[in-house]
Short mmCIF file of C-alpha atoms and ligand atoms in Angstrom, two decimals:
data_model
loop_
_atom_site.label_atom_id
_atom_site.label_comp_id
_atom_site.label_asym_id
_atom_site.label_seq_id
_atom_site.Cartn_x
_atom_site.Cartn_y
_atom_site.Cartn_z
CA MET A 1 3.08 -0.23 23.38
CA ARG A 2 4.67 -2.91 21.24
CA THR A 3 8.13 -2.34 20.44
CA GLY A 4 10.16 -3.61 17.22
CA CYS A 5 12.16 -6.18 19.15
CA ASP A 6 8.51 -7.88 20.39
CA TYR A 7 7.54 -7.68 17.04
CA LEU A 8 10.41 -9.46 15.60
CA ALA A 9 10.14 -11.92 18.00
CA SER A 10 6.26 -12.80 17.45
CA LEU A 11 7.58 -13.61 13.40
CA LYS A 12 9.19 -16.08 14.50
CA ASP A 13 6.73 -18.38 14.27
CA SER A 14 5.39 -21.14 12.42
CA ARG A 15 4.52 -19.68 9.49
CA GLN A 16 4.82 -21.12 5.71
CA VAL A 17 6.90 -18.91 3.65
CA TYR A 18 8.44 -20.33 0.11
CA VAL A 19 11.36 -18.80 -1.67
CA ASP A 20 12.31 -20.81 -4.64
CA GLY A 21 10.75 -24.03 -3.39
CA VAL A 22 12.70 -23.68 -0.31
CA ALA A 23 11.00 -22.81 3.14
CA VAL A 24 11.92 -19.64 4.74
CA ASP A 25 13.00 -21.07 8.28
CA ASP A 26 13.09 -17.40 10.18
CA VAL A 27 12.06 -14.38 7.94
CA THR A 28 13.88 -12.15 10.62
CA THR A 29 17.44 -13.32 9.57
CA HIS A 30 16.59 -14.49 6.09
CA PRO A 31 18.24 -11.79 3.89
CA GLY A 32 14.74 -11.59 1.53
CA PHE A 33 13.08 -10.33 4.64
CA ALA A 34 15.38 -9.39 7.08
CA PRO A 35 15.65 -5.85 6.02
CA ILE A 36 11.87 -5.07 5.70
CA ALA A 37 11.34 -6.73 9.06
CA SER A 38 13.75 -4.44 10.44
CA VAL A 39 11.94 -1.35 8.55
CA ILE A 40 8.77 -2.19 10.29
CA ALA A 41 10.46 -2.74 13.44
CA GLY A 42 11.27 0.52 13.52
CA LEU A 43 7.90 2.03 12.77
CA PHE A 44 6.76 0.23 15.91
CA ASP A 45 9.83 1.70 17.93
CA THR A 46 8.93 4.95 16.32
CA ALA A 47 5.10 4.98 17.44
CA ALA A 48 6.09 3.42 21.06
CA ASP A 49 8.61 6.84 21.14
CA PRO A 50 6.61 9.88 23.11
CA ALA A 51 8.47 12.14 21.14
CA SER A 52 6.87 11.09 17.81
CA ASP A 53 3.57 12.01 19.12
CA MET A 54 1.52 8.98 17.47
CA THR A 55 -0.36 7.96 20.15
CA CYS A 56 -4.08 8.46 21.32
CA VAL A 57 -6.90 7.22 23.51
CA ASP A 58 -8.40 4.46 22.13
CA PRO A 59 -12.34 5.40 23.04
CA ALA A 60 -13.40 1.57 22.59
CA THR A 61 -10.97 0.62 25.57
CA GLY A 62 -9.84 3.83 27.25
CA ARG A 63 -6.39 2.69 26.64
CA THR A 64 -2.78 4.36 25.37
CA VAL A 65 -2.66 2.88 21.58
CA ASN A 66 -1.03 4.24 17.89
CA ARG A 67 -3.67 6.69 16.68
CA LEU A 68 -3.10 4.62 13.34
CA PHE A 69 -5.08 1.97 14.47
CA THR A 70 -8.05 4.29 15.57
CA ALA A 71 -10.64 6.00 13.50
CA PRO A 72 -10.49 9.31 13.43
CA ARG A 73 -14.07 11.05 15.55
CA SER A 74 -13.08 15.11 14.51
CA ALA A 75 -11.88 17.20 12.09
CA ARG A 76 -8.42 17.22 14.38
CA ASP A 77 -8.07 13.22 14.46
CA LEU A 78 -8.23 13.02 10.82
CA THR A 79 -5.11 15.70 11.01
CA ALA A 80 -3.42 13.86 13.19
CA PHE A 81 -4.07 11.06 11.61
CA ARG A 82 -2.13 12.25 8.46
CA GLU A 83 0.44 13.47 10.37
CA ALA A 84 1.31 10.37 11.88
CA ALA A 85 0.64 8.45 8.77
CA THR A 86 3.46 10.94 7.41
CA VAL A 87 6.00 10.24 10.37
CA TRP A 88 5.59 5.97 9.54
CA ALA A 89 6.11 7.27 5.75
CA ARG A 90 9.02 9.45 6.02
CA ARG A 91 10.58 6.53 7.96
CA SER A 92 10.82 5.09 4.19
CA HIS A 93 10.44 8.03 2.45
CA GLY A 94 7.57 6.59 0.99
CA TRP A 95 9.06 3.27 -0.37
CA VAL A 96 6.96 1.17 2.05
CA GLY A 97 3.54 1.13 0.40
CA ARG A 98 1.90 -1.55 3.13
CA SER A 99 3.10 -0.41 6.43
CA PRO A 100 0.78 -1.25 9.10
CA ASP A 101 -1.44 1.67 8.78
CA HIS A 102 -2.51 0.78 5.14
CA VAL A 103 -4.99 -2.03 6.39
CA GLY A 104 -5.09 -0.43 10.13
CA ALA A 105 -6.85 1.99 8.38
CA PHE A 106 -9.14 -0.40 6.68
CA LEU A 107 -10.11 -1.91 10.10
CA SER A 108 -10.99 1.24 11.72
CA ALA A 109 -13.62 1.96 9.00
CA PHE A 110 -14.90 -1.33 9.18
CA ALA A 111 -15.21 -1.44 13.36
CA ALA A 112 -17.12 1.94 12.95
CA HIS A 113 -19.87 0.35 10.99
CA PRO A 114 -20.68 -2.98 12.68
CA GLU A 115 -24.15 -2.58 10.95
CA ALA A 116 -22.38 -3.14 7.28
CA PHE A 117 -21.48 -6.55 8.92
CA ALA A 118 -24.75 -7.49 9.98
CA SER A 119 -25.75 -10.63 8.04
CA GLY A 120 -27.42 -14.05 9.24
CA THR A 121 -27.46 -15.33 12.78
CA ARG A 122 -24.17 -14.32 13.75
CA ASP A 123 -22.50 -10.95 14.88
CA PHE A 124 -20.11 -10.38 12.55
CA GLY A 125 -20.08 -6.42 13.48
CA ALA A 126 -18.77 -7.35 17.07
CA HIS A 127 -16.68 -10.15 15.28
CA VAL A 128 -14.76 -6.83 13.34
CA ALA A 129 -15.05 -4.39 16.48
CA ALA A 130 -13.25 -6.91 18.59
CA TYR A 131 -10.53 -7.86 16.08
CA ARG A 132 -9.92 -3.92 15.54
CA ARG A 133 -9.25 -3.45 19.52
CA ARG A 134 -6.90 -6.40 19.45
CA VAL A 135 -5.41 -5.07 16.34
CA ALA A 136 -4.71 -1.47 18.42
CA GLU A 137 -4.06 -3.11 21.85
CA GLU A 138 -1.18 -5.37 20.64
CA SER A 139 -0.02 -2.96 17.40
CA LEU A 140 -0.66 -5.74 15.18
CA HIS A 141 0.75 -5.95 11.41
CA VAL A 142 -2.04 -6.88 9.29
CA SER A 143 -1.48 -7.37 5.16
CA TYR A 144 -4.39 -8.26 3.08
CA ALA A 145 -4.77 -10.22 0.19
CA ILE A 146 -8.14 -9.44 -1.52
CA ILE A 147 -8.24 -10.13 -5.34
CA PRO A 148 -8.57 -13.41 -6.75
CA PRO A 149 -5.49 -15.06 -8.61
CA GLN A 150 -5.16 -14.34 -12.41
CA VAL A 151 -6.75 -17.85 -13.45
CA SER A 152 -9.65 -15.61 -16.05
CA ARG A 153 -11.06 -12.32 -15.71
CA ALA A 154 -13.60 -13.01 -17.91
CA ASP A 155 -15.52 -15.12 -15.53
CA SER A 156 -15.42 -15.43 -11.45
CA GLY A 157 -14.42 -18.18 -9.36
CA GLN A 158 -17.26 -20.76 -9.94
CA ALA A 159 -16.53 -21.04 -13.18
CA TRP A 160 -12.98 -22.40 -12.71
CA ALA A 161 -12.92 -25.65 -13.26
CA GLY A 162 -11.28 -28.03 -10.80
CA ASP A 163 -10.95 -27.64 -7.07
CA LEU A 164 -11.69 -24.52 -5.71
CA VAL A 165 -8.62 -22.28 -6.74
CA GLN A 166 -9.82 -18.62 -5.63
CA VAL A 167 -10.28 -18.75 -2.07
CA GLY A 168 -13.62 -20.19 -0.46
CA ILE A 169 -15.35 -22.12 2.13
CA VAL A 170 -14.99 -25.77 1.76
CA ASP A 171 -16.57 -27.16 5.11
CA GLU A 172 -18.72 -25.69 7.94
CA ARG A 173 -18.25 -26.27 11.70
CA ASP A 174 -19.85 -25.62 14.81
CA ASP A 175 -16.75 -23.02 15.67
CA GLY A 176 -15.78 -21.60 12.62
CA ILE A 177 -15.38 -22.23 8.49
CA VAL A 178 -12.54 -24.67 6.59
CA VAL A 179 -11.13 -22.69 3.61
CA ARG A 180 -9.31 -23.58 0.34
CA GLY A 181 -7.77 -22.15 -2.39
CA ALA A 182 -5.62 -19.05 -2.92
CA GLN A 183 -5.57 -15.20 -3.10
CA MET A 184 -3.30 -12.57 -4.45
CA LEU A 185 -1.16 -11.05 -3.73
CA ALA A 186 -0.25 -9.73 -0.18
CA THR A 187 2.52 -7.49 0.05
CA GLY A 188 4.65 -7.63 3.37
CA GLY A 189 2.43 -10.70 4.07
CA ALA A 190 5.22 -12.81 5.14
CA VAL A 191 6.33 -10.24 7.53
CA ALA A 192 3.02 -9.34 8.73
CA ASP A 193 1.28 -10.45 12.19
CA GLU A 194 -2.36 -11.11 10.32
CA ILE A 195 -3.40 -11.23 7.07
CA LEU A 196 -6.88 -9.98 6.30
CA VAL A 197 -8.70 -12.19 3.68
CA SER A 198 -11.21 -11.25 1.23
CA CYS A 199 -12.45 -10.34 -2.13
CA ILE A 200 -13.13 -6.48 -3.82
CA LYS A 201 -13.65 -7.61 -7.22
CA PRO A 202 -16.98 -7.83 -7.94
CA LEU A 203 -18.92 -11.36 -7.69
CA GLY A 204 -22.00 -13.46 -9.42
CA PRO A 205 -24.75 -14.78 -7.33
CA GLU A 206 -23.41 -18.28 -7.62
CA ASP A 207 -20.09 -17.14 -6.17
CA THR A 208 -21.37 -16.96 -2.66
CA ASP A 209 -18.51 -20.06 -1.16
CA PHE A 210 -16.24 -16.86 -2.18
CA ALA A 211 -17.97 -14.42 -0.67
CA VAL A 212 -15.77 -14.44 2.69
CA SER A 213 -13.70 -11.70 4.78
CA PHE A 214 -11.59 -13.34 7.73
CA ALA A 215 -8.61 -12.48 9.16
CA VAL A 216 -6.08 -15.28 9.66
CA PRO A 217 -2.95 -15.07 11.48
CA VAL A 218 0.51 -15.73 8.94
CA GLY A 219 1.33 -19.16 11.33
CA ALA A 220 -2.12 -20.71 10.79
CA PRO A 221 -1.76 -24.40 9.88
CA GLY A 222 -2.45 -24.96 6.01
CA LEU A 223 -1.26 -21.40 5.00
CA ARG A 224 1.38 -21.20 2.69
CA LEU A 225 2.95 -17.88 1.20
CA LEU A 226 4.74 -18.45 -1.99
CA CYS A 227 6.84 -15.13 -2.53
CA ARG A 228 8.25 -13.90 -5.58
CA ARG A 229 11.51 -13.89 -5.79
CA PRO A 230 13.07 -11.02 -3.16
CA TYR A 231 15.52 -8.23 -4.67
CA ALA A 232 17.10 -7.59 -0.77
CA PRO A 233 19.72 -10.72 -1.44
CA GLY A 234 20.65 -9.30 -4.78
CA ALA A 235 21.46 -6.09 -3.55
CA SER A 236 25.29 -6.04 -3.23
CA SER A 237 25.15 -3.33 -0.70
CA VAL A 238 23.51 -0.23 0.96
CA TYR A 239 25.59 1.96 -1.14
CA ASP A 240 25.03 0.38 -4.57
CA TYR A 241 21.27 -0.41 -3.72
CA PRO A 242 19.98 2.09 -1.00
CA LEU A 243 16.70 1.23 -1.78
CA THR A 244 16.52 -2.18 -2.34
CA SER A 245 18.46 -3.05 0.04
CA ARG A 246 16.10 -1.73 2.87
CA PHE A 247 12.53 -1.70 1.44
CA ASP A 248 11.74 -4.40 -0.46
CA GLU A 249 8.36 -5.58 1.18
CA THR A 250 8.26 -9.15 -1.17
CA ASP A 251 4.86 -10.06 -2.61
CA ALA A 252 3.51 -13.40 -1.75
CA LEU A 253 0.58 -15.93 -3.37
CA LEU A 254 -1.16 -16.94 -0.53
CA VAL A 255 -2.37 -20.84 -0.80
CA PHE A 256 -5.15 -22.12 1.77
CA ASP A 257 -4.97 -25.98 2.32
CA ASP A 258 -7.92 -26.14 4.44
CA VAL A 259 -7.44 -23.67 6.80
CA PHE A 260 -9.68 -23.39 9.77
CA ILE A 261 -11.22 -20.04 10.46
CA PRO A 262 -12.68 -19.76 14.24
CA TRP A 263 -16.07 -17.68 13.80
CA GLU A 264 -14.67 -14.63 15.83
CA ARG A 265 -12.08 -14.00 12.96
CA VAL A 266 -14.68 -14.28 10.10
CA PHE A 267 -16.50 -11.16 9.39
CA VAL A 268 -18.19 -11.90 6.33
CA HIS A 269 -19.97 -15.31 5.21
CA ARG A 270 -21.13 -16.09 1.72
CA ASP A 271 -22.75 -12.67 1.46
CA ILE A 272 -21.76 -11.24 -1.54
CA ALA A 273 -23.21 -7.66 -0.92
CA GLY A 274 -21.73 -7.86 2.27
CA LEU A 275 -18.29 -7.82 0.66
CA ARG A 276 -19.24 -4.76 -0.92
CA ARG A 277 -20.29 -3.09 2.09
CA GLN A 278 -17.42 -3.69 4.18
CA PHE A 279 -15.26 -1.58 1.77
CA PHE A 280 -17.63 0.77 0.28
CA ASP A 281 -20.40 1.48 2.80
CA THR A 282 -17.81 1.33 5.96
CA GLY A 283 -15.86 4.31 4.43
CA ALA A 284 -12.80 1.67 4.40
CA HIS A 285 -12.13 1.89 1.08
CA LEU A 286 -11.81 5.71 0.93
CA PHE A 287 -9.58 5.79 4.32
CA GLY A 288 -7.12 3.14 3.53
CA ASN A 289 -6.69 4.87 0.04
CA TRP A 290 -6.61 7.85 2.15
CA GLN A 291 -3.67 6.62 4.07
CA ALA A 292 -1.94 5.38 0.58
CA GLN A 293 -2.27 8.97 -0.60
CA ILE A 294 -0.41 10.05 2.19
CA ARG A 295 2.58 7.62 1.93
CA PHE A 296 2.78 8.60 -1.73
CA THR A 297 3.07 12.18 -1.70
CA VAL A 298 5.82 11.24 0.92
CA LYS A 299 7.41 8.99 -2.13
CA LEU A 300 7.03 11.35 -4.88
CA GLN A 301 8.35 14.62 -2.43
CA PHE A 302 11.32 12.16 -2.40
CA LEU A 303 11.26 11.88 -6.10
CA ALA A 304 10.89 15.35 -6.76
CA GLY A 305 14.11 15.96 -4.22
CA LEU A 306 16.18 13.76 -6.26
CA ALA A 307 15.50 15.05 -9.41
CA ARG A 308 16.36 18.43 -8.06
CA LYS A 309 19.61 17.03 -6.55
CA ILE A 310 20.60 15.71 -9.78
CA ALA A 311 20.15 18.67 -11.84
CA ALA A 312 21.75 20.62 -9.70
CA VAL A 313 25.11 18.18 -9.36
CA ASN A 314 25.28 18.10 -13.06
CA GLY A 315 25.04 21.66 -13.38
CA VAL A 316 22.03 21.40 -15.41
CA ASP A 317 19.53 23.16 -13.41
CA ARG A 318 19.37 26.62 -14.91
CA PHE A 319 18.63 25.42 -18.38
CA PRO A 320 15.35 26.32 -19.15
CA GLY A 321 14.42 23.42 -20.66
CA VAL A 322 15.51 21.42 -17.42
CA VAL A 323 13.68 24.39 -15.11
CA GLU A 324 10.45 23.45 -17.53
CA LYS A 325 10.84 20.21 -16.22
CA LEU A 326 11.10 20.29 -13.15
CA GLY A 327 8.66 22.52 -12.87
CA GLU A 328 6.19 19.77 -14.46
CA LEU A 329 7.38 17.89 -11.41
CA ALA A 330 6.71 20.53 -9.03
CA SER A 331 3.51 20.27 -10.27
CA LEU A 332 2.80 16.92 -10.28
CA VAL A 333 3.81 16.41 -6.93
CA SER A 334 1.53 19.70 -5.52
CA LEU A 335 -1.60 17.85 -7.39
CA VAL A 336 -1.28 14.96 -5.25
CA GLU A 337 0.29 16.98 -2.16
CA SER A 338 -3.03 18.97 -2.81
CA ALA A 339 -5.70 16.20 -2.89
CA VAL A 340 -4.61 14.86 0.19
CA LEU A 341 -4.77 18.07 2.58
CA ALA A 342 -8.19 18.70 0.24
CA ALA A 343 -9.88 15.61 1.15
CA GLU A 344 -8.81 16.55 4.59
CA TYR A 345 -10.84 20.21 4.30
CA THR A 346 -13.86 18.73 2.96
CA ALA A 347 -13.77 15.60 5.24
CA ALA A 348 -17.11 15.15 7.25
CA PRO A 349 -18.44 12.71 9.63
CA ASP A 350 -20.93 9.76 8.49
CA GLU A 351 -23.66 8.76 10.48
CA GLN A 352 -21.74 6.60 12.70
CA GLY A 353 -19.19 9.43 13.45
CA LEU A 354 -16.23 8.68 11.34
CA TRP A 355 -14.83 11.42 9.67
CA ARG A 356 -14.46 10.74 6.19
CA PRO A 357 -11.85 12.34 4.18
CA GLY A 358 -13.46 14.12 0.83
CA VAL A 359 -13.98 11.19 -1.88
CA ARG A 360 -13.20 13.66 -4.59
CA ALA A 361 -10.01 14.75 -3.55
CA VAL A 362 -8.87 10.84 -2.39
CA TYR A 363 -10.20 9.28 -5.78
CA GLY A 364 -9.36 11.85 -7.88
CA ALA A 365 -5.98 12.18 -7.07
CA MET A 366 -6.10 7.96 -7.25
CA GLY A 367 -7.25 8.12 -10.76
CA LEU A 368 -4.48 9.88 -12.12
CA GLN A 369 -1.71 7.92 -10.50
CA SER A 370 -1.51 5.54 -13.31
CA GLU A 371 -0.45 8.12 -15.37
CA LEU A 372 1.22 10.47 -13.07
CA TYR A 373 3.66 8.21 -11.58
CA PRO A 374 5.37 7.02 -14.95
CA ARG A 375 5.40 10.50 -16.06
CA VAL A 376 7.60 11.43 -13.05
CA LEU A 377 9.90 8.42 -13.58
CA ALA A 378 10.11 9.73 -17.07
CA ILE A 379 11.45 13.07 -15.59
CA LEU A 380 14.03 11.46 -13.49
CA ARG A 381 15.12 9.24 -16.23
CA ASP A 382 15.68 12.10 -18.75
CA LEU A 383 17.55 13.97 -16.29
CA ALA A 384 19.60 11.73 -15.25
CA GLY A 385 20.78 10.86 -18.68
CA GLY A 386 23.68 8.50 -19.03
CA GLY A 387 24.71 9.07 -15.64
CA VAL A 388 22.65 6.31 -13.98
CA LEU A 389 24.86 3.75 -15.93
CA GLN A 390 27.91 5.45 -15.80
CA VAL A 391 28.80 4.33 -11.98
CA PRO A 392 31.06 1.38 -11.10
CA ALA A 393 29.80 -1.64 -10.53
CA GLY A 394 29.94 -1.31 -7.00
CA VAL A 395 31.36 -0.70 -3.92
CA GLY A 396 34.88 -2.69 -4.75
CA ASP A 397 35.63 -0.53 -7.64
CA MET A 398 35.39 2.49 -4.78
CA THR A 399 37.86 0.80 -2.75
CA SER A 400 40.43 -0.64 -5.10
CA PRO A 401 43.54 1.58 -5.23
CA ARG A 402 43.48 0.40 -9.10
CA THR A 403 40.04 1.84 -10.00
CA ARG A 404 39.47 4.70 -7.37
CA PRO A 405 41.72 7.17 -8.94
CA ASP A 406 40.03 6.73 -12.50
CA ILE A 407 36.83 7.22 -10.62
CA ASP A 408 37.97 10.39 -8.53
CA ARG A 409 39.45 11.70 -11.60
CA CYS A 410 36.46 11.25 -14.04
CA LEU A 411 33.20 10.91 -12.09
CA SER A 412 33.36 14.02 -10.00
CA THR A 413 31.80 17.71 -10.28
CA PRO A 414 32.70 21.14 -9.30
CA THR A 415 29.74 20.32 -6.54
CA ALA A 416 30.44 16.66 -5.66
CA SER A 417 32.86 14.28 -5.02
CA ALA A 418 33.05 11.10 -7.19
CA GLU A 419 32.05 9.38 -3.85
CA ASP A 420 28.73 11.57 -3.56
CA ARG A 421 27.74 11.77 -6.99
CA VAL A 422 28.26 7.62 -7.77
CA LYS A 423 26.20 7.25 -4.62
CA LEU A 424 23.59 9.53 -5.86
CA PHE A 425 23.02 8.14 -9.44
CA LYS A 426 22.66 4.36 -7.57
CA LEU A 427 19.87 5.97 -5.61
CA VAL A 428 18.45 7.64 -8.52
CA TRP A 429 18.98 3.89 -10.82
CA ASP A 430 17.21 1.99 -7.60
CA ALA A 431 14.51 4.29 -8.01
CA VAL A 432 14.24 4.50 -11.46
CA GLY A 433 15.87 1.30 -13.36
CA SER A 434 16.37 -1.55 -10.48
CA GLU A 435 14.07 -4.26 -10.63
CA PHE A 436 13.02 -2.66 -7.44
CA ALA A 437 12.37 0.20 -9.41
CA GLY A 438 10.67 -1.83 -11.57
CA ARG A 439 8.15 -3.43 -9.03
CA HIS A 440 7.33 0.07 -7.67
CA HIS A 441 6.69 1.42 -11.06
CA GLN A 442 3.85 -1.65 -11.38
CA TYR A 443 2.75 -1.51 -7.60
CA GLU A 444 2.07 2.33 -8.34
CA LEU A 445 -0.14 1.28 -11.44
CA PHE A 446 -2.10 -1.85 -9.71
CA TYR A 447 -1.82 -1.30 -5.53
CA ALA A 448 -5.48 -0.13 -5.59
CA GLY A 449 -6.92 -2.10 -8.67
CA ALA A 450 -6.03 -1.90 -12.13
CA PRO A 451 -6.32 1.68 -13.63
CA PHE A 452 -9.68 1.41 -15.06
CA VAL A 453 -10.90 0.19 -12.16
CA VAL A 454 -9.35 2.92 -9.87
CA ARG A 455 -10.95 5.92 -12.45
CA GLY A 456 -14.58 4.14 -12.06
CA TYR A 457 -13.74 4.94 -8.26
CA ALA A 458 -13.07 8.53 -9.53
CA PHE A 459 -16.16 8.29 -11.68
CA ARG A 460 -18.64 7.14 -9.48
CA ASN A 461 -17.26 9.72 -6.24
CA TYR A 462 -16.92 12.80 -8.32
CA GLY A 463 -20.93 14.13 -8.34
CA PHE A 464 -21.12 15.17 -11.98
CA ASP A 465 -24.76 16.10 -11.16
CA ALA A 466 -24.04 19.60 -10.20
CA HIS A 467 -22.00 20.14 -12.97
CA VAL A 468 -24.23 18.78 -15.72
CA ALA A 469 -26.92 21.06 -14.33
CA ASP A 470 -24.99 23.87 -14.67
CA VAL A 471 -24.21 22.91 -18.19
CA GLU A 472 -27.76 22.35 -18.68
CA THR A 473 -28.61 25.91 -17.25
CA PHE A 474 -25.96 27.69 -19.61
CA LEU A 475 -27.41 25.82 -22.33
CA ALA A 476 -30.90 26.69 -21.32
CA GLY A 477 -29.97 30.68 -21.43
CA TYR A 478 -29.80 31.15 -25.30
CA GLY A 479 -30.65 29.74 -28.56
CA VAL A 480 -30.60 29.93 -32.53
CA GLY A 481 -32.22 33.79 -32.20
CA SER A 482 -30.07 35.16 -28.99
CA GLU A 483 -27.95 38.46 -29.33
CA ALA A 484 -24.30 38.17 -28.33
C1 FAD B 501 3.34 -4.86 -6.44
C2 FAD B 501 1.96 -5.16 -5.97
C3 FAD B 501 1.40 -5.01 -4.98
C4 FAD B 501 0.34 -5.21 -4.00
N1 FAD B 501 0.01 -5.60 -3.09
C5 FAD B 501 -1.24 -6.04 -2.59
C6 FAD B 501 -2.10 -6.31 -1.93
O1 FAD B 501 -0.99 -6.53 -0.80
N2 FAD B 501 -3.08 -6.82 -1.50
C7 FAD B 501 -4.14 -7.12 -2.07
O2 FAD B 501 -5.18 -7.20 -2.20
N3 FAD B 501 -3.94 -6.62 -3.46
C8 FAD B 501 -2.55 -6.26 -4.05
N4 FAD B 501 -2.11 -5.54 -5.07
C9 FAD B 501 -2.99 -5.47 -6.12
C10 FAD B 501 -3.79 -6.55 -6.90
O3 FAD B 501 -3.33 -7.60 -6.51
C11 FAD B 501 -4.01 -6.88 -8.39
O4 FAD B 501 -2.95 -6.50 -9.33
C12 FAD B 501 -5.03 -5.32 -8.51
O5 FAD B 501 -6.04 -5.33 -8.05
C13 FAD B 501 -5.39 -5.44 -10.16
O6 FAD B 501 -6.07 -6.83 -10.66
P1 FAD B 501 -4.80 -7.80 -12.06
O7 FAD B 501 -3.33 -7.45 -10.73
O8 FAD B 501 -5.93 -8.98 -11.53
O9 FAD B 501 -5.60 -7.12 -12.37
P2 FAD B 501 -6.06 -7.32 -14.13
O10 FAD B 501 -7.43 -6.92 -13.42
O11 FAD B 501 -6.17 -8.74 -14.55
O12 FAD B 501 -6.23 -6.40 -14.90
C14 FAD B 501 -4.82 -6.57 -15.71
C15 FAD B 501 -4.83 -5.87 -16.92
O13 FAD B 501 -6.61 -6.12 -18.20
C16 FAD B 501 -7.57 -5.22 -18.11
N5 FAD B 501 -8.47 -5.72 -17.51
C17 FAD B 501 -9.05 -6.47 -16.98
N6 FAD B 501 -10.41 -6.44 -16.69
C18 FAD B 501 -10.68 -5.37 -17.89
C19 FAD B 501 -12.06 -4.98 -17.77
N7 FAD B 501 -13.13 -5.62 -17.34
N8 FAD B 501 -12.43 -3.92 -18.90
C20 FAD B 501 -11.12 -3.76 -19.25
N9 FAD B 501 -9.75 -4.02 -18.92
C21 FAD B 501 -9.99 -4.92 -18.08
C22 FAD B 501 -6.87 -4.23 -17.16
O14 FAD B 501 -7.02 -2.86 -17.20
C23 FAD B 501 -5.17 -4.39 -17.27
O15 FAD B 501 -4.65 -3.51 -18.29
C24 FAD B 501 -0.80 -5.36 -5.89
C25 FAD B 501 -0.54 -5.51 -7.04
C26 FAD B 501 1.03 -4.78 -7.35
C27 FAD B 501 1.04 -5.11 -8.45
#
């Protein structure tokens, strides 16, 4: 199986990645991308290590592959998928949102449903299945960009004046299509092998130019990635910024300057209903977001550990008010943990044999995420008090003989040395207050869509009918003249 070394070597290609107007020569050595590339490389090494128990035989090929790139075909497969996804999530303690298993899960569900891609004269289902096989066999890191730029949410791409802004088809050839425009927001795109480009926002009948879905290598001629400022280079040290310095994924706007996409990489072509089918009829949206909730659980568990630890170090953990806050935190984390397990417990095979996690549990947990994550951060901030700012500027203070004695004398507690305590509080700040933390806050609110969109999924998938019927039966059981 592909190792981290193989992965890093393949990133040295013709990709056009821009930061602050400057082209990045090599993402594996650039300070903004090298840390996250190294984390992803570590994931591939973990998967390739038999001790991680992350492999299985791909039924499509009979070859041994990372199970995170195959569709679960039984309850046991689904459990094994969760365990493997947890192994990867723990490598970053949940701080890497778009590890290769995220889009990998989407693609597995796509490929389990070739019929959802049937349209026109070409066999797009076969394209999807072949692409998923390649992703599994070559252990590809695929990121995605499935949202139009925020030009206007009041109308759709066709209404935007001028040249194409949202990515769309500008030319059709015998051998493929040519696309132009942009799409947001490919997290991890700069260090991915390939990017799945599509549109999940509803389109109107006049938007057929934009109704496409395709996979493109990051180094494809004409594709540019305009990245937001990476935060890792601003991290003065691992001690000062333990999360920023390692786990900053970067996010990128993709700009397509007449990029040629061969037919075998096209999955949806001028098919507005097909866009919806690929995400929702195949179970891809559900399955991919289940992976996201597994990762989210690991992150919340880490944050809960952090909160418990700072309460102990500050000696406040026996105060009833603090216990109550920690109890609230435990409850919030338990809800998401439980939803992940409930999704597994209520899973069932669909008509193509894809074992789908329980829809209510997955979307129910997602629907709360935009309130739950800020609440977890608020509890952490509350427990940390001023401790996150009562820290020296950097490791220089820790090593200078002029400042270290003051730090040792004033910043230690009966249970922690000053060095350990500063280390802990710097980690808390990186989780709740740094620019990396701010980005994560925004990520957890929006990564699966704006909160109103995500609650729409929860609403539609809950299955209110049985409960409404129950209420109606109850109402029918008494009237104005009824006795108690
Ligand atoms: C850090 C980060 C990383 C991400 N990574 C990826 C990625 O890797 N790949 C990817 O494809 N996507 C990614 N996303 C998600 C995606 O880019 C969008 O942020 C998400 O789909 C929400 O769309 P939007 O940002 O355009 O928000 P909008 O839809 O523009 O919403 C902005 C605000 O307007 C409100 N609003 C808009 N329309 C309505 C309406 N009709 N009714 C009521 N309120 C409305 C929303 O509630 C919200 O408050 C990421 C997002 C973030 C923040």
